[in-house]
mmCIF file of C-alpha atoms in Angstrom:
data_model
loop_
_atom_site.group_PDB
_atom_site.id
_atom_site.type_symbol
_atom_site.label_atom_id
_atom_site.label_comp_id
_atom_site.label_asym_id
_atom_site.label_seq_id
_atom_site.Cartn_x
_atom_site.Cartn_y
_atom_site.Cartn_z
ATOM 1 C CA MET A 1 -20.226 5.322 6.329
ATOM 2 C CA LEU A 2 -17.610 8.022 7.204
ATOM 3 C CA GLN A 3 -17.435 8.118 11.021
ATOM 4 C CA ARG A 4 -17.085 11.254 13.109
ATOM 5 C CA PRO A 5 -13.451 12.324 13.450
ATOM 6 C CA PRO A 6 -11.769 11.258 16.710
ATOM 7 C CA ALA A 7 -9.909 14.425 17.020
ATOM 8 C CA GLU A 8 -9.892 18.166 16.119
ATOM 9 C CA PRO A 9 -6.849 20.311 15.037
ATOM 10 C CA GLY A 10 -4.968 21.853 18.035
ATOM 11 C CA MET A 11 -5.996 19.019 20.445
ATOM 12 C CA ARG A 12 -3.145 17.268 22.378
ATOM 13 C CA GLU A 13 -2.561 13.644 21.228
ATOM 14 C CA GLU A 14 -3.553 12.454 24.715
ATOM 15 C CA GLU A 15 -7.024 13.920 24.157
ATOM 16 C CA VAL A 16 -7.745 11.968 20.910
ATOM 17 C CA ASP A 17 -10.617 9.456 21.202
ATOM 18 C CA THR A 18 -9.495 5.845 20.841
ATOM 19 C CA PRO A 19 -8.929 3.648 18.889
ATOM 20 C CA ALA A 20 -7.516 6.137 16.402
ATOM 21 C CA LEU A 21 -5.186 5.895 13.513
ATOM 22 C CA ILE A 22 -2.238 8.270 14.243
ATOM 23 C CA LEU A 23 0.010 9.564 11.531
ATOM 24 C CA ASP A 24 3.247 10.989 12.901
ATOM 25 C CA LEU A 25 3.686 13.746 10.163
ATOM 26 C CA ASP A 26 7.318 14.303 10.696
ATOM 27 C CA ALA A 27 8.197 10.612 10.257
ATOM 28 C CA PHE A 28 5.752 10.313 7.289
ATOM 29 C CA GLU A 29 7.130 13.294 5.364
ATOM 30 C CA ALA A 30 10.746 11.991 6.088
ATOM 31 C CA ASN A 31 9.760 8.707 4.464
ATOM 32 C CA LEU A 32 8.308 10.429 1.437
ATOM 33 C CA ASP A 33 11.464 12.453 0.965
ATOM 34 C CA ALA A 34 13.769 9.529 1.576
ATOM 35 C CA MET A 35 12.030 7.449 -1.206
ATOM 36 C CA ALA A 36 12.221 10.474 -3.564
ATOM 37 C CA ALA A 37 15.885 10.984 -2.838
ATOM 38 C CA PHE A 38 16.727 7.312 -3.358
ATOM 39 C CA LEU A 39 15.024 6.872 -6.705
ATOM 40 C CA ALA A 40 16.201 10.257 -8.171
ATOM 41 C CA PRO A 41 19.547 8.984 -9.408
ATOM 42 C CA THR A 42 18.264 5.629 -10.656
ATOM 43 C CA GLY A 43 16.007 6.650 -13.366
ATOM 44 C CA ALA A 44 13.137 4.641 -11.851
ATOM 45 C CA LYS A 45 9.963 6.571 -11.007
ATOM 46 C CA LEU A 46 7.644 5.957 -8.203
ATOM 47 C CA ARG A 47 4.096 4.800 -8.878
ATOM 48 C CA ALA A 48 3.137 4.549 -5.159
ATOM 49 C CA HIS A 49 0.675 1.828 -4.312
ATOM 50 C CA ALA A 50 -2.668 3.417 -3.013
ATOM 51 C CA LYS A 51 -3.964 0.027 -1.701
ATOM 52 C CA THR A 52 -1.872 0.973 1.313
ATOM 53 C CA HIS A 53 -2.919 4.477 2.052
ATOM 54 C CA LYS A 54 -6.348 4.732 0.142
ATOM 55 C CA SER A 55 -6.200 8.599 0.306
ATOM 56 C CA PRO A 56 -5.998 11.208 -2.550
ATOM 57 C CA VAL A 57 -4.275 13.486 0.023
ATOM 58 C CA VAL A 58 -1.335 11.131 0.550
ATOM 59 C CA ALA A 59 -1.255 10.390 -3.098
ATOM 60 C CA LEU A 60 -0.834 14.105 -4.133
ATOM 61 C CA GLN A 61 1.874 14.477 -1.525
ATOM 62 C CA GLN A 62 3.768 11.628 -3.220
ATOM 63 C CA MET A 63 3.261 13.047 -6.590
ATOM 64 C CA ARG A 64 4.514 16.489 -5.466
ATOM 65 C CA ARG A 65 7.824 14.648 -4.669
ATOM 66 C CA GLY A 66 8.133 13.165 -8.124
ATOM 67 C CA ALA A 67 5.745 10.155 -8.289
ATOM 68 C CA VAL A 68 4.393 9.697 -11.763
ATOM 69 C CA GLY A 69 1.043 8.427 -10.509
ATOM 70 C CA GLN A 70 -0.487 5.707 -8.275
ATOM 71 C CA CYS A 71 -1.477 2.072 -8.535
ATOM 72 C CA VAL A 72 -4.380 0.447 -7.051
ATOM 73 C CA GLN A 73 -5.891 -3.005 -6.800
ATOM 74 C CA LYS A 74 -9.518 -2.248 -7.087
ATOM 75 C CA VAL A 75 -11.719 -0.097 -9.419
ATOM 76 C CA ALA A 76 -13.359 1.525 -6.411
ATOM 77 C CA GLU A 77 -9.932 2.647 -5.231
ATOM 78 C CA ALA A 78 -9.200 4.075 -8.723
ATOM 79 C CA GLU A 79 -12.481 6.007 -8.507
ATOM 80 C CA ALA A 80 -11.684 7.488 -5.084
ATOM 81 C CA LEU A 81 -8.293 8.674 -6.341
ATOM 82 C CA ALA A 82 -9.540 10.044 -9.641
ATOM 83 C CA TRP A 83 -12.378 11.932 -7.988
ATOM 84 C CA GLY A 84 -9.774 13.354 -5.573
ATOM 85 C CA GLY A 85 -7.673 14.734 -8.327
ATOM 86 C CA VAL A 86 -5.054 12.078 -8.957
ATOM 87 C CA PRO A 87 -4.318 12.294 -12.851
ATOM 88 C CA ASP A 88 -2.512 8.877 -13.590
ATOM 89 C CA ILE A 89 -3.685 5.524 -12.205
ATOM 90 C CA LEU A 90 -2.822 1.836 -12.864
ATOM 91 C CA VAL A 91 -5.048 -0.952 -11.724
ATOM 92 C CA SER A 92 -2.159 -3.266 -11.110
ATOM 93 C CA ASN A 93 -4.633 -6.157 -11.149
ATOM 94 C CA GLU A 94 -6.984 -8.019 -13.514
ATOM 95 C CA VAL A 95 -10.514 -6.716 -13.954
ATOM 96 C CA VAL A 96 -13.048 -8.918 -15.698
ATOM 97 C CA SER A 97 -16.487 -7.812 -14.653
ATOM 98 C CA PRO A 98 -18.082 -5.684 -17.556
ATOM 99 C CA ARG A 99 -19.690 -3.419 -15.065
ATOM 100 C CA LYS A 100 -16.311 -2.708 -13.285
ATOM 101 C CA LEU A 101 -14.667 -2.217 -16.712
ATOM 102 C CA ALA A 102 -17.342 0.271 -17.702
ATOM 103 C CA ARG A 103 -16.709 2.149 -14.407
ATOM 104 C CA LEU A 104 -12.923 2.208 -15.042
ATOM 105 C CA LEU A 105 -13.204 3.455 -18.431
ATOM 106 C CA ALA A 106 -15.579 6.217 -17.365
ATOM 107 C CA LEU A 107 -12.859 7.640 -15.255
ATOM 108 C CA SER A 108 -10.703 8.496 -18.354
ATOM 109 C CA ALA A 109 -12.699 11.718 -18.601
ATOM 110 C CA ILE A 110 -10.799 13.029 -15.573
ATOM 111 C CA SER A 111 -7.658 10.728 -15.304
ATOM 112 C CA LYS A 112 -5.387 8.633 -17.350
ATOM 113 C CA VAL A 113 -6.147 4.981 -16.313
ATOM 114 C CA ALA A 114 -4.724 1.555 -17.224
ATOM 115 C CA LEU A 115 -5.076 -2.098 -16.149
ATOM 116 C CA CYS A 116 -3.515 -5.475 -16.368
ATOM 117 C CA ALA A 117 -4.363 -8.722 -18.075
ATOM 118 C CA ASP A 118 -2.951 -12.171 -17.934
ATOM 119 C CA ASP A 119 -5.353 -14.133 -20.202
ATOM 120 C CA ALA A 120 -6.699 -13.692 -23.858
ATOM 121 C CA ALA A 121 -10.161 -14.067 -22.543
ATOM 122 C CA GLY A 122 -9.708 -11.207 -20.134
ATOM 123 C CA VAL A 123 -8.126 -9.133 -23.027
ATOM 124 C CA ALA A 124 -11.410 -9.740 -24.989
ATOM 125 C CA LEU A 125 -13.484 -8.536 -22.066
ATOM 126 C CA ILE A 126 -11.556 -5.314 -21.911
ATOM 127 C CA GLU A 127 -11.622 -4.914 -25.602
ATOM 128 C CA GLN A 128 -15.485 -5.267 -25.666
ATOM 129 C CA ALA A 129 -15.808 -2.617 -22.839
ATOM 130 C CA ALA A 130 -13.519 -0.236 -24.648
ATOM 131 C CA GLU A 131 -15.364 -0.497 -27.952
ATOM 132 C CA ALA A 132 -18.658 0.014 -26.078
ATOM 133 C CA ALA A 133 -17.273 3.143 -24.465
ATOM 134 C CA GLY A 134 -15.677 4.411 -27.756
ATOM 135 C CA GLN A 135 -12.209 4.475 -26.199
ATOM 136 C CA ARG A 136 -8.886 2.884 -26.456
ATOM 137 C CA ALA A 137 -7.910 1.095 -23.092
ATOM 138 C CA THR A 138 -4.256 0.861 -22.058
ATOM 139 C CA VAL A 139 -3.431 -2.674 -20.883
ATOM 140 C CA LEU A 140 -0.309 -4.082 -19.408
ATOM 141 C CA VAL A 141 0.578 -7.728 -19.452
ATOM 142 C CA GLU A 142 1.065 -9.213 -15.985
ATOM 143 C CA ILE A 143 3.781 -11.827 -15.767
ATOM 144 C CA ASP A 144 4.419 -14.271 -13.010
ATOM 145 C CA VAL A 145 7.885 -13.560 -11.926
ATOM 146 C CA GLY A 146 7.979 -15.933 -8.979
ATOM 147 C CA ALA A 147 4.892 -14.955 -6.642
ATOM 148 C CA GLY A 148 2.683 -17.861 -8.038
ATOM 149 C CA ARG A 149 -0.357 -15.601 -8.143
ATOM 150 C CA CYS A 150 -1.690 -13.908 -11.124
ATOM 151 C CA GLY A 151 0.366 -13.578 -14.234
ATOM 152 C CA VAL A 152 1.038 -15.257 -17.661
ATOM 153 C CA ALA A 153 4.408 -17.067 -17.936
ATOM 154 C CA PRO A 154 7.249 -14.720 -19.010
ATOM 155 C CA GLY A 155 8.673 -15.006 -22.324
ATOM 156 C CA PRO A 156 6.651 -16.314 -25.474
ATOM 157 C CA GLU A 157 3.430 -16.557 -23.681
ATOM 158 C CA ALA A 158 3.693 -12.948 -22.527
ATOM 159 C CA VAL A 159 4.699 -11.807 -25.997
ATOM 160 C CA ALA A 160 1.703 -13.639 -27.505
ATOM 161 C CA LEU A 161 -0.621 -11.809 -25.080
ATOM 162 C CA ALA A 162 1.052 -8.420 -25.716
ATOM 163 C CA SER A 163 0.740 -8.943 -29.488
ATOM 164 C CA ARG A 164 -2.969 -9.680 -29.122
ATOM 165 C CA ILE A 165 -3.435 -6.370 -27.250
ATOM 166 C CA ALA A 166 -1.316 -4.319 -29.666
ATOM 167 C CA ALA A 167 -3.282 -5.736 -32.752
ATOM 168 C CA SER A 168 -6.639 -4.462 -31.280
ATOM 169 C CA PRO A 169 -8.022 -1.134 -32.541
ATOM 170 C CA HIS A 170 -9.584 -0.626 -29.116
ATOM 171 C CA LEU A 171 -6.489 -1.302 -26.943
ATOM 172 C CA ILE A 172 -3.050 0.017 -26.374
ATOM 173 C CA PHE A 173 -0.228 -2.167 -25.191
ATOM 174 C CA GLY A 174 1.194 -0.371 -22.070
ATOM 175 C CA GLY A 175 4.061 -2.640 -20.941
ATOM 176 C CA LEU A 176 4.635 -5.217 -18.249
ATOM 177 C CA GLN A 177 3.474 -5.624 -14.707
ATOM 178 C CA ALA A 178 6.129 -7.838 -12.960
ATOM 179 C CA TYR A 179 5.561 -7.778 -9.176
ATOM 180 C CA HIS A 180 6.935 -10.385 -6.811
ATOM 181 C CA GLY A 181 4.856 -9.842 -3.705
ATOM 182 C CA SER A 182 5.984 -12.748 -1.581
ATOM 183 C CA ALA A 183 9.662 -11.650 -1.900
ATOM 184 C CA GLN A 184 8.974 -8.537 0.028
ATOM 185 C CA HIS A 185 8.854 -10.353 3.394
ATOM 186 C CA ILE A 186 11.675 -12.840 2.894
ATOM 187 C CA ARG A 187 13.584 -12.130 6.097
ATOM 188 C CA SER A 188 17.210 -12.510 4.884
ATOM 189 C CA PRO A 189 18.665 -9.850 2.467
ATOM 190 C CA GLU A 190 20.377 -12.677 0.606
ATOM 191 C CA GLY A 191 17.009 -14.481 0.120
ATOM 192 C CA ARG A 192 15.295 -11.313 -0.962
ATOM 193 C CA ALA A 193 17.989 -10.465 -3.422
ATOM 194 C CA ALA A 194 18.086 -13.967 -4.969
ATOM 195 C CA ALA A 195 14.302 -13.937 -5.384
ATOM 196 C CA ILE A 196 14.393 -10.492 -7.153
ATOM 197 C CA GLU A 197 17.406 -11.397 -9.259
ATOM 198 C CA ALA A 198 15.318 -14.217 -10.773
ATOM 199 C CA ALA A 199 12.364 -11.853 -11.194
ATOM 200 C CA ILE A 200 14.544 -9.381 -12.993
ATOM 201 C CA GLY A 201 15.789 -12.024 -15.233
ATOM 202 C CA HIS A 202 12.311 -13.163 -16.270
ATOM 203 C CA THR A 203 11.358 -9.469 -16.829
ATOM 204 C CA ARG A 204 14.482 -8.586 -18.836
ATOM 205 C CA ARG A 205 14.103 -11.505 -21.168
ATOM 206 C CA SER A 206 10.390 -10.698 -21.727
ATOM 207 C CA VAL A 207 11.237 -7.054 -22.465
ATOM 208 C CA GLU A 208 13.810 -8.157 -25.047
ATOM 209 C CA GLN A 209 11.562 -10.567 -26.696
ATOM 210 C CA LEU A 210 8.859 -7.911 -26.908
ATOM 211 C CA ARG A 211 11.443 -5.567 -28.429
ATOM 212 C CA GLN A 212 12.229 -8.156 -31.034
ATOM 213 C CA GLN A 213 8.535 -8.229 -32.056
ATOM 214 C CA GLY A 214 8.559 -4.404 -32.302
ATOM 215 C CA LEU A 215 6.598 -3.901 -28.986
ATOM 216 C CA ALA A 216 8.061 -1.411 -26.616
ATOM 217 C CA CYS A 217 7.198 -1.313 -22.907
ATOM 218 C CA ALA A 218 6.268 2.203 -21.716
ATOM 219 C CA ILE A 219 5.923 0.713 -18.172
ATOM 220 C CA VAL A 220 7.779 -2.027 -16.626
ATOM 221 C CA GLY A 221 6.376 -1.963 -13.069
ATOM 222 C CA GLY A 222 6.758 -3.880 -9.938
ATOM 223 C CA ALA A 223 8.851 -3.770 -6.798
ATOM 224 C CA GLY A 224 7.755 -3.061 -3.166
ATOM 225 C CA THR A 225 8.947 -1.730 0.089
ATOM 226 C CA GLY A 226 10.967 -4.831 0.832
ATOM 227 C CA THR A 227 12.910 -5.025 -2.447
ATOM 228 C CA PHE A 228 12.655 -1.711 -4.358
ATOM 229 C CA PRO A 229 16.493 -1.021 -4.317
ATOM 230 C CA HIS A 230 17.031 -4.163 -6.404
ATOM 231 C CA GLU A 231 14.394 -3.408 -9.086
ATOM 232 C CA ALA A 232 15.296 0.370 -9.222
ATOM 233 C CA ALA A 233 18.987 -0.456 -9.902
ATOM 234 C CA SER A 234 18.203 -3.237 -12.407
ATOM 235 C CA GLY A 235 18.049 -1.017 -15.591
ATOM 236 C CA VAL A 236 14.853 -2.978 -16.511
ATOM 237 C CA TYR A 237 12.193 -1.663 -14.127
ATOM 238 C CA ASN A 238 11.148 1.955 -14.793
ATOM 239 C CA GLU A 239 8.314 2.117 -12.186
ATOM 240 C CA VAL A 240 8.446 1.172 -8.560
ATOM 241 C CA GLN A 241 5.177 0.298 -6.782
ATOM 242 C CA ALA A 242 6.133 0.646 -3.164
ATOM 243 C CA GLY A 243 3.281 1.556 -0.694
ATOM 244 C CA SER A 244 4.147 0.683 2.826
ATOM 245 C CA TYR A 245 7.354 2.646 2.890
ATOM 246 C CA ALA A 246 5.346 5.804 3.674
ATOM 247 C CA PHE A 247 4.161 4.333 7.003
ATOM 248 C CA MET A 248 6.349 1.319 7.842
ATOM 249 C CA ASP A 249 4.840 -1.569 9.993
ATOM 250 C CA ALA A 250 6.109 -4.199 12.342
ATOM 251 C CA ASP A 251 6.250 -6.856 9.742
ATOM 252 C CA TYR A 252 8.586 -4.941 7.416
ATOM 253 C CA ALA A 253 10.664 -3.920 10.445
ATOM 254 C CA ALA A 254 11.226 -7.541 11.073
ATOM 255 C CA ASN A 255 13.176 -8.010 7.806
ATOM 256 C CA GLU A 256 16.914 -8.289 8.273
ATOM 257 C CA GLN A 257 18.308 -5.076 6.983
ATOM 258 C CA ALA A 258 14.849 -3.654 7.319
ATOM 259 C CA PRO A 259 13.786 -0.862 4.762
ATOM 260 C CA PRO A 260 15.239 2.502 5.706
ATOM 261 C CA PHE A 261 12.081 4.186 6.770
ATOM 262 C CA ARG A 262 10.622 5.456 10.053
ATOM 263 C CA HIS A 263 7.579 4.130 11.826
ATOM 264 C CA ALA A 264 4.875 6.847 10.966
ATOM 265 C CA LEU A 265 1.603 4.918 11.486
ATOM 266 C CA PHE A 266 0.187 4.017 14.842
ATOM 267 C CA VAL A 267 -2.942 2.834 16.450
ATOM 268 C CA LEU A 268 -3.690 4.969 19.518
ATOM 269 C CA ALA A 269 -5.404 2.788 22.231
ATOM 270 C CA GLN A 270 -6.557 3.312 25.708
ATOM 271 C CA VAL A 271 -6.312 1.096 28.836
ATOM 272 C CA MET A 272 -9.866 0.178 29.589
ATOM 273 C CA SER A 273 -9.132 -2.423 32.349
ATOM 274 C CA ALA A 274 -6.326 -3.143 34.695
ATOM 275 C CA PRO A 275 -7.741 -6.050 36.666
ATOM 276 C CA ARG A 276 -4.538 -7.549 38.140
ATOM 277 C CA GLN A 277 -0.833 -6.858 38.481
ATOM 278 C CA GLY A 278 1.219 -7.051 35.357
ATOM 279 C CA PHE A 279 -1.879 -7.084 33.073
ATOM 280 C CA ALA A 280 -3.940 -4.553 31.255
ATOM 281 C CA VAL A 281 -6.672 -4.545 28.502
ATOM 282 C CA LEU A 282 -6.676 -2.026 25.721
ATOM 283 C CA ASP A 283 -9.678 -0.861 23.689
ATOM 284 C CA ALA A 284 -8.032 -2.096 20.482
ATOM 285 C CA GLY A 285 -8.406 -5.654 19.466
ATOM 286 C CA HIS A 286 -8.699 -7.411 16.046
ATOM 287 C CA LYS A 287 -11.010 -4.791 14.680
ATOM 288 C CA ALA A 288 -8.632 -1.994 15.475
ATOM 289 C CA ALA A 289 -5.343 -3.587 14.586
ATOM 290 C CA PRO A 290 -5.572 -6.778 12.230
ATOM 291 C CA THR A 291 -3.200 -9.627 13.196
ATOM 292 C CA ASP A 292 -2.603 -11.316 9.908
ATOM 293 C CA SER A 293 1.058 -10.369 10.237
ATOM 294 C CA GLY A 294 1.333 -10.760 13.956
ATOM 295 C CA PHE A 295 0.336 -8.745 16.943
ATOM 296 C CA PRO A 296 1.117 -5.046 17.013
ATOM 297 C CA LYS A 297 4.080 -3.884 19.017
ATOM 298 C CA VAL A 298 3.806 -1.315 21.806
ATOM 299 C CA TRP A 299 5.731 1.828 20.813
ATOM 300 C CA GLN A 300 8.690 2.889 23.022
ATOM 301 C CA ARG A 301 7.600 0.814 25.908
ATOM 302 C CA PRO A 302 9.971 -2.158 25.847
ATOM 303 C CA GLY A 303 8.676 -3.818 29.018
ATOM 304 C CA LEU A 304 5.180 -4.152 27.580
ATOM 305 C CA ARG A 305 3.976 -6.910 25.101
ATOM 306 C CA TYR A 306 0.632 -7.017 23.242
ATOM 307 C CA ALA A 307 -0.102 -10.697 23.961
ATOM 308 C CA GLY A 308 -3.536 -11.477 22.685
ATOM 309 C CA ALA A 309 -6.646 -10.108 21.091
ATOM 310 C CA SER A 310 -10.344 -10.544 20.717
ATOM 311 C CA ASP A 311 -12.731 -8.388 18.679
ATOM 312 C CA GLU A 312 -12.645 -5.282 20.907
ATOM 313 C CA HIS A 313 -9.894 -6.097 23.464
ATOM 314 C CA GLY A 314 -6.032 -6.258 23.330
ATOM 315 C CA ASN A 315 -4.256 -7.947 26.275
ATOM 316 C CA LEU A 316 -1.056 -6.338 27.481
ATOM 317 C CA LEU A 317 1.503 -8.046 29.643
ATOM 318 C CA ALA A 318 3.998 -6.072 31.698
ATOM 319 C CA GLU A 319 7.189 -8.244 31.389
ATOM 320 C CA ASP A 320 9.558 -5.694 32.794
ATOM 321 C CA GLY A 321 8.118 -2.926 34.969
ATOM 322 C CA PRO A 322 4.581 -1.916 36.013
ATOM 323 C CA ALA A 323 1.524 -2.363 33.743
ATOM 324 C CA PRO A 324 -0.023 0.826 32.377
ATOM 325 C CA LYS A 325 -2.685 2.459 34.422
ATOM 326 C CA LEU A 326 -6.394 2.678 33.771
ATOM 327 C CA GLY A 327 -7.147 5.404 31.243
ATOM 328 C CA GLU A 328 -3.468 5.504 29.956
ATOM 329 C CA LYS A 329 -3.066 5.889 26.143
ATOM 330 C CA LEU A 330 -0.398 4.004 24.187
ATOM 331 C CA ARG A 331 0.755 3.875 20.572
ATOM 332 C CA LEU A 332 0.724 0.447 18.877
ATOM 333 C CA VAL A 333 2.827 -0.198 15.699
ATOM 334 C CA PRO A 334 0.528 -2.380 13.497
ATOM 335 C CA GLY A 335 1.877 -5.666 12.076
ATOM 336 C CA HIS A 336 0.463 -4.907 8.614
ATOM 337 C CA CYS A 337 -0.398 -1.306 7.706
ATOM 338 C CA ASP A 338 -2.575 -2.015 4.623
ATOM 339 C CA PRO A 339 -5.485 -3.722 6.502
ATOM 340 C CA THR A 340 -5.113 -1.517 9.631
ATOM 341 C CA ILE A 341 -5.583 1.726 7.410
ATOM 342 C CA ASP A 342 -8.642 0.064 5.934
ATOM 343 C CA ARG A 343 -10.232 -0.124 9.353
ATOM 344 C CA TYR A 344 -10.344 3.635 9.860
ATOM 345 C CA ASP A 345 -11.998 6.710 8.231
ATOM 346 C CA TRP A 346 -9.398 9.155 9.257
ATOM 347 C CA PHE A 347 -5.678 9.740 9.488
ATOM 348 C CA VAL A 348 -5.038 11.965 12.596
ATOM 349 C CA GLY A 349 -1.973 13.825 11.662
ATOM 350 C CA VAL A 350 0.182 14.623 14.728
ATOM 351 C CA ARG A 351 3.289 16.910 15.107
ATOM 352 C CA ASN A 352 4.941 17.729 18.272
ATOM 353 C CA GLY A 353 2.266 16.112 20.425
ATOM 354 C CA ARG A 354 -0.546 18.018 18.851
ATOM 355 C CA VAL A 355 -3.093 17.276 16.062
ATOM 356 C CA GLU A 356 -2.328 19.214 12.961
ATOM 357 C CA CYS A 357 -4.767 17.825 10.313
ATOM 358 C CA LEU A 358 -7.361 15.200 9.714
ATOM 359 C CA TRP A 359 -7.221 13.407 6.350
ATOM 360 C CA PRO A 360 -10.226 11.241 5.224
ATOM 361 C CA ILE A 361 -9.279 7.729 4.109
ATOM 362 C CA THR A 362 -11.545 8.104 1.073
ATOM 363 C CA ALA A 363 -11.197 4.478 -0.361
ATOM 364 C CA ARG A 364 -11.730 2.594 2.976
ATOM 365 C CA GLY A 365 -13.509 -0.508 2.235
ATOM 366 C CA ALA A 366 -13.267 -0.101 -1.530
ATOM 367 C CA MET A 367 -13.399 -3.801 -2.442
ATOM 368 C CA GLN A 368 -15.150 -3.690 -5.754
#
């Protein structure tokens, strides 16, 4: 259920109810512009990942800066974007439920949609759904380029699956999905580069073997915030699927040679208890700032450390200087922006200390 907004336009940031998801609009817009400027000379296009932002408002701002569309992980996310006016959506994931496939194909009346497959049985399910809907579904072959998650083996197995798709009167072969997720957070730049060099090699060989069979790849997609310069410069990938770049989080900032983007996303929290010297408790625990990628960082307060959490409490230690006072509000940089955003119904857009806008996070909780 959409919750009541924690703020109103014109309100000062310190008046916003907590916990709240703050979007620094200057930093956010600078990040969107920086990605657009980086990709412009490479020939690669941005298909930004909406699993991060879950918002048609953000998606359309990215597309106004040259993004060709959006990718999502769930059909419900695709629905939220299509209903919000996004015209080109790739489900960069496998969908095998007949009901979900029917929902996805129904979106073709208002948006161009595509999805991925890594198994002949999965292709058959998509084919059946497309035939029932009286449509041709666009399907990309997902290849495993090193992540060890979904994906058929690159090379002959990928070619065989692509040939199966291309031979169907109900399907269109759309290209390759070649995303190396775990490489995004390899800390050393040398380690990231080596992992992506191998991924590029697998992808290049697969594209060439497909070409030899007369199969062209309209899309060769992958890359993320941690590695996109490598894929964009490869001459193989023509779509970059970065998502976190728009916001940045503490985990990406921990990479050596971190991505060149500004922190734009914060959890605003308030001190609800200050029971002893050097210690305070915030009203933002696990439910406000997920800790799968570590505890959040206290923004621009180097003497304070977020040191522990329970469901609704976040413990602060003052390691250099006084602890914050009862009622004081602080910005936290989340460890992982994707699940943090999924906790909230609203982006509270702030500029120069005042609330400028409220954007609904339309696809919050879209797990189906």
